[in-house]
Amino acid sequence: MIYIYALLSTVIVSLVSLIGVFSLSVKEEFIRKYIFLFVSLAVGALLGDAFIHLIPESFEELANGTLIGLLVIVGLLLFFVLEKFLHWHHHEDDIAENHIHPVGKLVLFSDGVHNFIDGIIIGVSFLISVPVGIATTLAVILHEIPQEIGDFGVLLHAGYSRRKALWFNFLSALMAVLGTLVAFILGEAGENLITWILPLAAGGFIYIAVADLIPELQKTKIVEHSFVQFLALALGVVLMVALTFLE
């Protein structure tokens, strides 16, 4: 029953990625006009998640600042190399890719890694006890909502249609199910895996926010839009800070 509860929980968490379904009833011109708000929210959520959740959790597990710093840098460099590869592929296959910006695939990959970590955490929590597993699932759901909204906006910004953005975001979210299965297979060793993946994921989130998304926001020159951008970015960070009180 513990395995069933855990898998059901990760499926529910994965369904949060479909929050963008509400956009299907909204005119596309309206969404495209205000897409910068979603991108700004994504920047705040990514940076907040990296610096307020992932890196502090890494310190709790590793207690070695130098090692954690190196792993964060490795995460940054891994995503730098990955984006280089995606840019080369994008350049060679422009027509087939329908002009989808590589940042879309980068976000899907990073979110997949993050969801995989969440799945392991949920699986390990249920192995401890059902109440702990349920509490962890609720925390993950609350944590995912602002990030999934931001990710959906980034995918639209990258050139995906709304339906494709929803579908690919959902497939990425299903990595949580795989993470839970891995947690069951590894048992306590699953916690050790999380310890090493957390700072790598943090580096990836920082790279996407700083190297890809913030430069896009800088293209906006209108003062009013820039102010709203800052508010949306700050909201993403504040939401991540608020979630620390629920953990």
Short mmCIF file of C-alpha atoms in Angstrom, two decimals:
data_model
loop_
_atom_site.label_atom_id
_atom_site.label_comp_id
_atom_site.label_asym_id
_atom_site.label_seq_id
_atom_site.Cartn_x
_atom_site.Cartn_y
_atom_site.Cartn_z
CA MET A 1 0.00 0.00 0.00
CA ILE A 2 2.90 2.36 0.70
CA TYR A 3 4.11 1.94 -2.88
CA ILE A 4 0.60 2.63 -4.24
CA TYR A 5 0.21 5.76 -2.07
CA ALA A 6 3.61 7.07 -3.18
CA LEU A 7 2.97 6.46 -6.89
CA LEU A 8 -0.49 8.06 -6.69
CA SER A 9 1.08 11.05 -4.97
CA THR A 10 3.69 11.52 -7.71
CA VAL A 11 1.00 11.23 -10.39
CA ILE A 12 -0.97 13.99 -8.63
CA VAL A 13 2.19 16.10 -8.46
CA SER A 14 2.74 15.50 -12.19
CA LEU A 15 -0.80 16.68 -12.97
CA VAL A 16 0.09 20.08 -11.49
CA SER A 17 2.10 20.66 -14.69
CA LEU A 18 -1.24 20.88 -16.56
CA ILE A 19 -2.11 24.09 -14.72
CA GLY A 20 -1.55 25.92 -18.00
CA VAL A 21 -4.68 24.23 -19.41
CA PHE A 22 -6.64 27.29 -18.27
CA SER A 23 -4.80 29.27 -20.95
CA LEU A 24 -6.53 27.26 -23.72
CA SER A 25 -9.66 29.39 -23.31
CA VAL A 26 -7.68 32.65 -23.54
CA LYS A 27 -6.85 34.35 -26.82
CA GLU A 28 -3.27 33.66 -27.90
CA GLU A 29 -2.63 37.35 -28.65
CA PHE A 30 -3.40 38.19 -25.03
CA ILE A 31 -1.00 35.52 -23.74
CA ARG A 32 1.79 36.58 -26.11
CA LYS A 33 1.33 40.19 -24.99
CA TYR A 34 1.83 39.36 -21.32
CA ILE A 35 4.25 36.45 -21.67
CA PHE A 36 7.00 38.56 -20.08
CA LEU A 37 5.12 38.28 -16.75
CA PHE A 38 5.36 34.47 -16.85
CA VAL A 39 9.04 34.64 -17.78
CA SER A 40 9.68 37.08 -14.91
CA LEU A 41 7.86 34.76 -12.49
CA ALA A 42 9.97 31.87 -13.78
CA VAL A 43 13.21 33.80 -13.09
CA GLY A 44 12.14 34.50 -9.51
CA ALA A 45 10.98 30.90 -8.95
CA LEU A 46 14.19 29.41 -10.42
CA LEU A 47 16.53 31.67 -8.43
CA GLY A 48 14.43 31.30 -5.28
CA ASP A 49 14.35 27.54 -5.63
CA ALA A 50 18.12 27.35 -6.17
CA PHE A 51 19.24 29.69 -3.39
CA ILE A 52 16.46 29.18 -0.83
CA HIS A 53 15.71 25.46 -1.19
CA LEU A 54 18.22 23.39 -3.16
CA ILE A 55 21.54 24.86 -1.96
CA PRO A 56 20.53 25.11 1.74
CA GLU A 57 19.27 21.50 1.59
CA SER A 58 22.64 20.52 0.10
CA PHE A 59 24.42 22.06 3.11
CA GLU A 60 22.22 20.04 5.46
CA GLU A 61 23.28 16.83 3.73
CA LEU A 62 26.91 17.43 2.71
CA ALA A 63 28.10 20.09 5.20
CA ASN A 64 31.02 20.82 2.85
CA GLY A 65 30.82 24.31 1.36
CA THR A 66 33.68 23.79 -1.09
CA LEU A 67 32.20 20.59 -2.50
CA ILE A 68 28.73 22.12 -2.80
CA GLY A 69 30.16 25.19 -4.53
CA LEU A 70 32.03 22.97 -7.00
CA LEU A 71 28.90 20.92 -7.71
CA VAL A 72 26.87 24.09 -8.35
CA ILE A 73 29.57 25.26 -10.79
CA VAL A 74 29.57 21.83 -12.46
CA GLY A 75 25.78 22.17 -12.82
CA LEU A 76 26.24 25.59 -14.44
CA LEU A 77 28.85 24.23 -16.85
CA LEU A 78 26.77 21.16 -17.69
CA PHE A 79 23.86 23.35 -18.72
CA PHE A 80 26.23 25.67 -20.61
CA VAL A 81 27.52 22.68 -22.64
CA LEU A 82 23.99 21.31 -23.07
CA GLU A 83 22.74 24.62 -24.43
CA LYS A 84 25.74 24.83 -26.79
CA PHE A 85 24.78 21.41 -28.14
CA LEU A 86 21.13 22.46 -28.51
CA HIS A 87 22.17 25.65 -30.32
CA TRP A 88 24.32 23.65 -32.77
CA HIS A 89 21.46 21.23 -33.37
CA HIS A 90 19.04 24.16 -33.70
CA HIS A 91 21.29 25.85 -36.26
CA GLU A 92 21.61 22.69 -38.36
CA ASP A 93 17.94 21.80 -38.26
CA ASP A 94 16.13 25.15 -38.17
CA ILE A 95 13.24 24.14 -40.43
CA ALA A 96 12.55 20.80 -38.76
CA GLU A 97 12.56 22.43 -35.33
CA ASN A 98 10.06 25.06 -36.47
CA HIS A 99 12.24 27.79 -34.93
CA ILE A 100 11.86 26.59 -31.34
CA HIS A 101 14.41 28.40 -29.19
CA PRO A 102 16.82 26.03 -27.37
CA VAL A 103 15.88 27.51 -23.98
CA GLY A 104 12.59 25.58 -24.26
CA LYS A 105 14.39 22.22 -24.34
CA LEU A 106 16.76 23.40 -21.61
CA VAL A 107 13.83 24.22 -19.32
CA LEU A 108 12.19 20.86 -20.04
CA PHE A 109 15.44 19.05 -19.21
CA SER A 110 16.08 21.00 -15.99
CA ASP A 111 12.46 20.62 -14.88
CA GLY A 112 12.69 16.90 -15.59
CA VAL A 113 15.74 16.64 -13.31
CA HIS A 114 13.93 18.64 -10.64
CA ASN A 115 10.82 16.46 -10.88
CA PHE A 116 13.02 13.35 -10.68
CA ILE A 117 14.46 14.70 -7.40
CA ASP A 118 10.94 15.44 -6.11
CA GLY A 119 9.92 11.87 -6.94
CA ILE A 120 12.85 10.45 -4.99
CA ILE A 121 12.05 12.72 -2.02
CA ILE A 122 8.39 11.63 -2.05
CA GLY A 123 9.36 7.96 -2.33
CA VAL A 124 11.86 8.17 0.55
CA SER A 125 9.29 10.06 2.67
CA PHE A 126 6.67 7.34 2.21
CA LEU A 127 9.26 4.72 3.14
CA ILE A 128 9.62 6.58 6.46
CA SER A 129 5.85 6.73 7.07
CA VAL A 130 2.59 7.51 5.25
CA PRO A 131 1.94 10.80 7.17
CA VAL A 132 5.45 12.04 6.34
CA GLY A 133 4.90 11.07 2.70
CA ILE A 134 1.58 12.94 2.52
CA ALA A 135 3.09 16.05 4.13
CA THR A 136 6.01 15.96 1.68
CA THR A 137 3.63 15.56 -1.28
CA LEU A 138 1.63 18.63 -0.21
CA ALA A 139 4.84 20.65 0.16
CA VAL A 140 5.99 19.56 -3.32
CA ILE A 141 2.62 20.46 -4.89
CA LEU A 142 2.69 23.95 -3.36
CA HIS A 143 6.28 24.27 -4.47
CA GLU A 144 5.49 23.19 -8.04
CA ILE A 145 2.56 25.52 -8.79
CA PRO A 146 4.51 28.80 -9.24
CA GLN A 147 7.34 27.02 -11.03
CA GLU A 148 5.06 25.18 -13.44
CA ILE A 149 3.27 28.43 -14.31
CA GLY A 150 6.64 30.02 -15.02
CA ASP A 151 7.89 27.03 -17.01
CA PHE A 152 4.74 27.03 -19.12
CA GLY A 153 5.32 30.70 -19.90
CA VAL A 154 8.94 30.05 -20.88
CA LEU A 155 7.89 27.25 -23.24
CA LEU A 156 5.42 29.59 -24.92
CA HIS A 157 8.13 32.24 -25.13
CA ALA A 158 10.46 29.64 -26.73
CA GLY A 159 7.95 29.13 -29.55
CA TYR A 160 5.89 26.11 -28.51
CA SER A 161 2.13 26.17 -29.09
CA ARG A 162 0.00 26.07 -25.95
CA ARG A 163 -0.99 22.43 -26.50
CA LYS A 164 2.61 21.33 -27.12
CA ALA A 165 3.81 23.33 -24.11
CA LEU A 166 1.24 21.57 -21.92
CA TRP A 167 2.08 18.13 -23.31
CA PHE A 168 5.87 18.45 -23.04
CA ASN A 169 5.60 20.02 -19.59
CA PHE A 170 3.48 17.06 -18.46
CA LEU A 171 5.97 14.52 -19.89
CA SER A 172 8.75 16.32 -18.02
CA ALA A 173 6.65 16.19 -14.84
CA LEU A 174 6.27 12.41 -15.15
CA MET A 175 9.97 12.13 -14.26
CA ALA A 176 8.67 12.34 -10.67
CA VAL A 177 7.15 8.89 -11.08
CA LEU A 178 10.51 7.53 -12.25
CA GLY A 179 12.18 9.19 -9.25
CA THR A 180 9.78 7.46 -6.87
CA LEU A 181 10.44 4.07 -8.47
CA VAL A 182 14.20 4.69 -8.15
CA ALA A 183 13.69 5.56 -4.46
CA PHE A 184 11.92 2.23 -3.90
CA ILE A 185 14.72 0.33 -5.66
CA LEU A 186 17.56 2.14 -3.86
CA GLY A 187 15.91 2.44 -0.43
CA GLU A 188 18.07 4.54 1.93
CA ALA A 189 20.71 4.93 -0.80
CA GLY A 190 18.18 7.15 -2.59
CA GLU A 191 18.90 9.90 -0.07
CA ASN A 192 22.58 9.81 -1.00
CA LEU A 193 21.64 10.27 -4.67
CA ILE A 194 19.58 13.35 -3.79
CA THR A 195 22.56 14.82 -1.93
CA TRP A 196 24.63 14.95 -5.13
CA ILE A 197 21.86 15.93 -7.54
CA LEU A 198 20.54 18.91 -5.54
CA PRO A 199 23.52 21.28 -6.10
CA LEU A 200 23.79 20.18 -9.75
CA ALA A 201 20.12 21.07 -10.26
CA ALA A 202 20.66 24.39 -8.46
CA GLY A 203 23.47 25.23 -10.90
CA GLY A 204 21.19 24.42 -13.82
CA PHE A 205 18.39 26.63 -12.49
CA ILE A 206 20.79 29.53 -11.93
CA TYR A 207 22.18 29.14 -15.46
CA ILE A 208 18.74 29.20 -17.12
CA ALA A 209 17.61 32.21 -15.08
CA VAL A 210 20.77 34.28 -15.51
CA ALA A 211 22.04 33.24 -18.96
CA ASP A 212 18.76 32.77 -20.85
CA LEU A 213 15.78 34.43 -19.21
CA ILE A 214 17.12 37.65 -17.66
CA PRO A 215 18.71 38.75 -20.99
CA GLU A 216 15.24 38.31 -22.56
CA LEU A 217 13.70 40.52 -19.87
CA GLN A 218 16.38 43.15 -20.51
CA LYS A 219 15.02 43.61 -24.04
CA THR A 220 11.99 45.40 -22.56
CA LYS A 221 12.72 49.14 -22.49
CA ILE A 222 9.30 50.44 -21.39
CA VAL A 223 9.54 51.68 -17.79
CA GLU A 224 6.07 50.45 -16.79
CA HIS A 225 6.72 46.96 -18.17
CA SER A 226 10.11 46.82 -16.47
CA PHE A 227 8.52 47.69 -13.13
CA VAL A 228 5.87 44.98 -13.54
CA GLN A 229 8.64 42.54 -14.54
CA PHE A 230 10.46 43.27 -11.31
CA LEU A 231 7.29 42.76 -9.26
CA ALA A 232 6.61 39.40 -10.96
CA LEU A 233 10.24 38.33 -10.42
CA ALA A 234 10.05 39.35 -6.76
CA LEU A 235 6.75 37.45 -6.41
CA GLY A 236 8.48 34.28 -7.63
CA VAL A 237 11.16 34.68 -4.96
CA VAL A 238 8.63 35.54 -2.23
CA LEU A 239 6.58 32.43 -3.04
CA MET A 240 9.69 30.29 -2.65
CA VAL A 241 10.48 31.96 0.69
CA ALA A 242 6.89 31.42 1.86
CA LEU A 243 7.15 27.71 1.09
CA THR A 244 9.99 27.36 3.63
CA PHE A 245 7.42 27.86 6.39
CA LEU A 246 5.45 24.85 5.13
CA GLU A 247 8.36 22.43 4.92
#
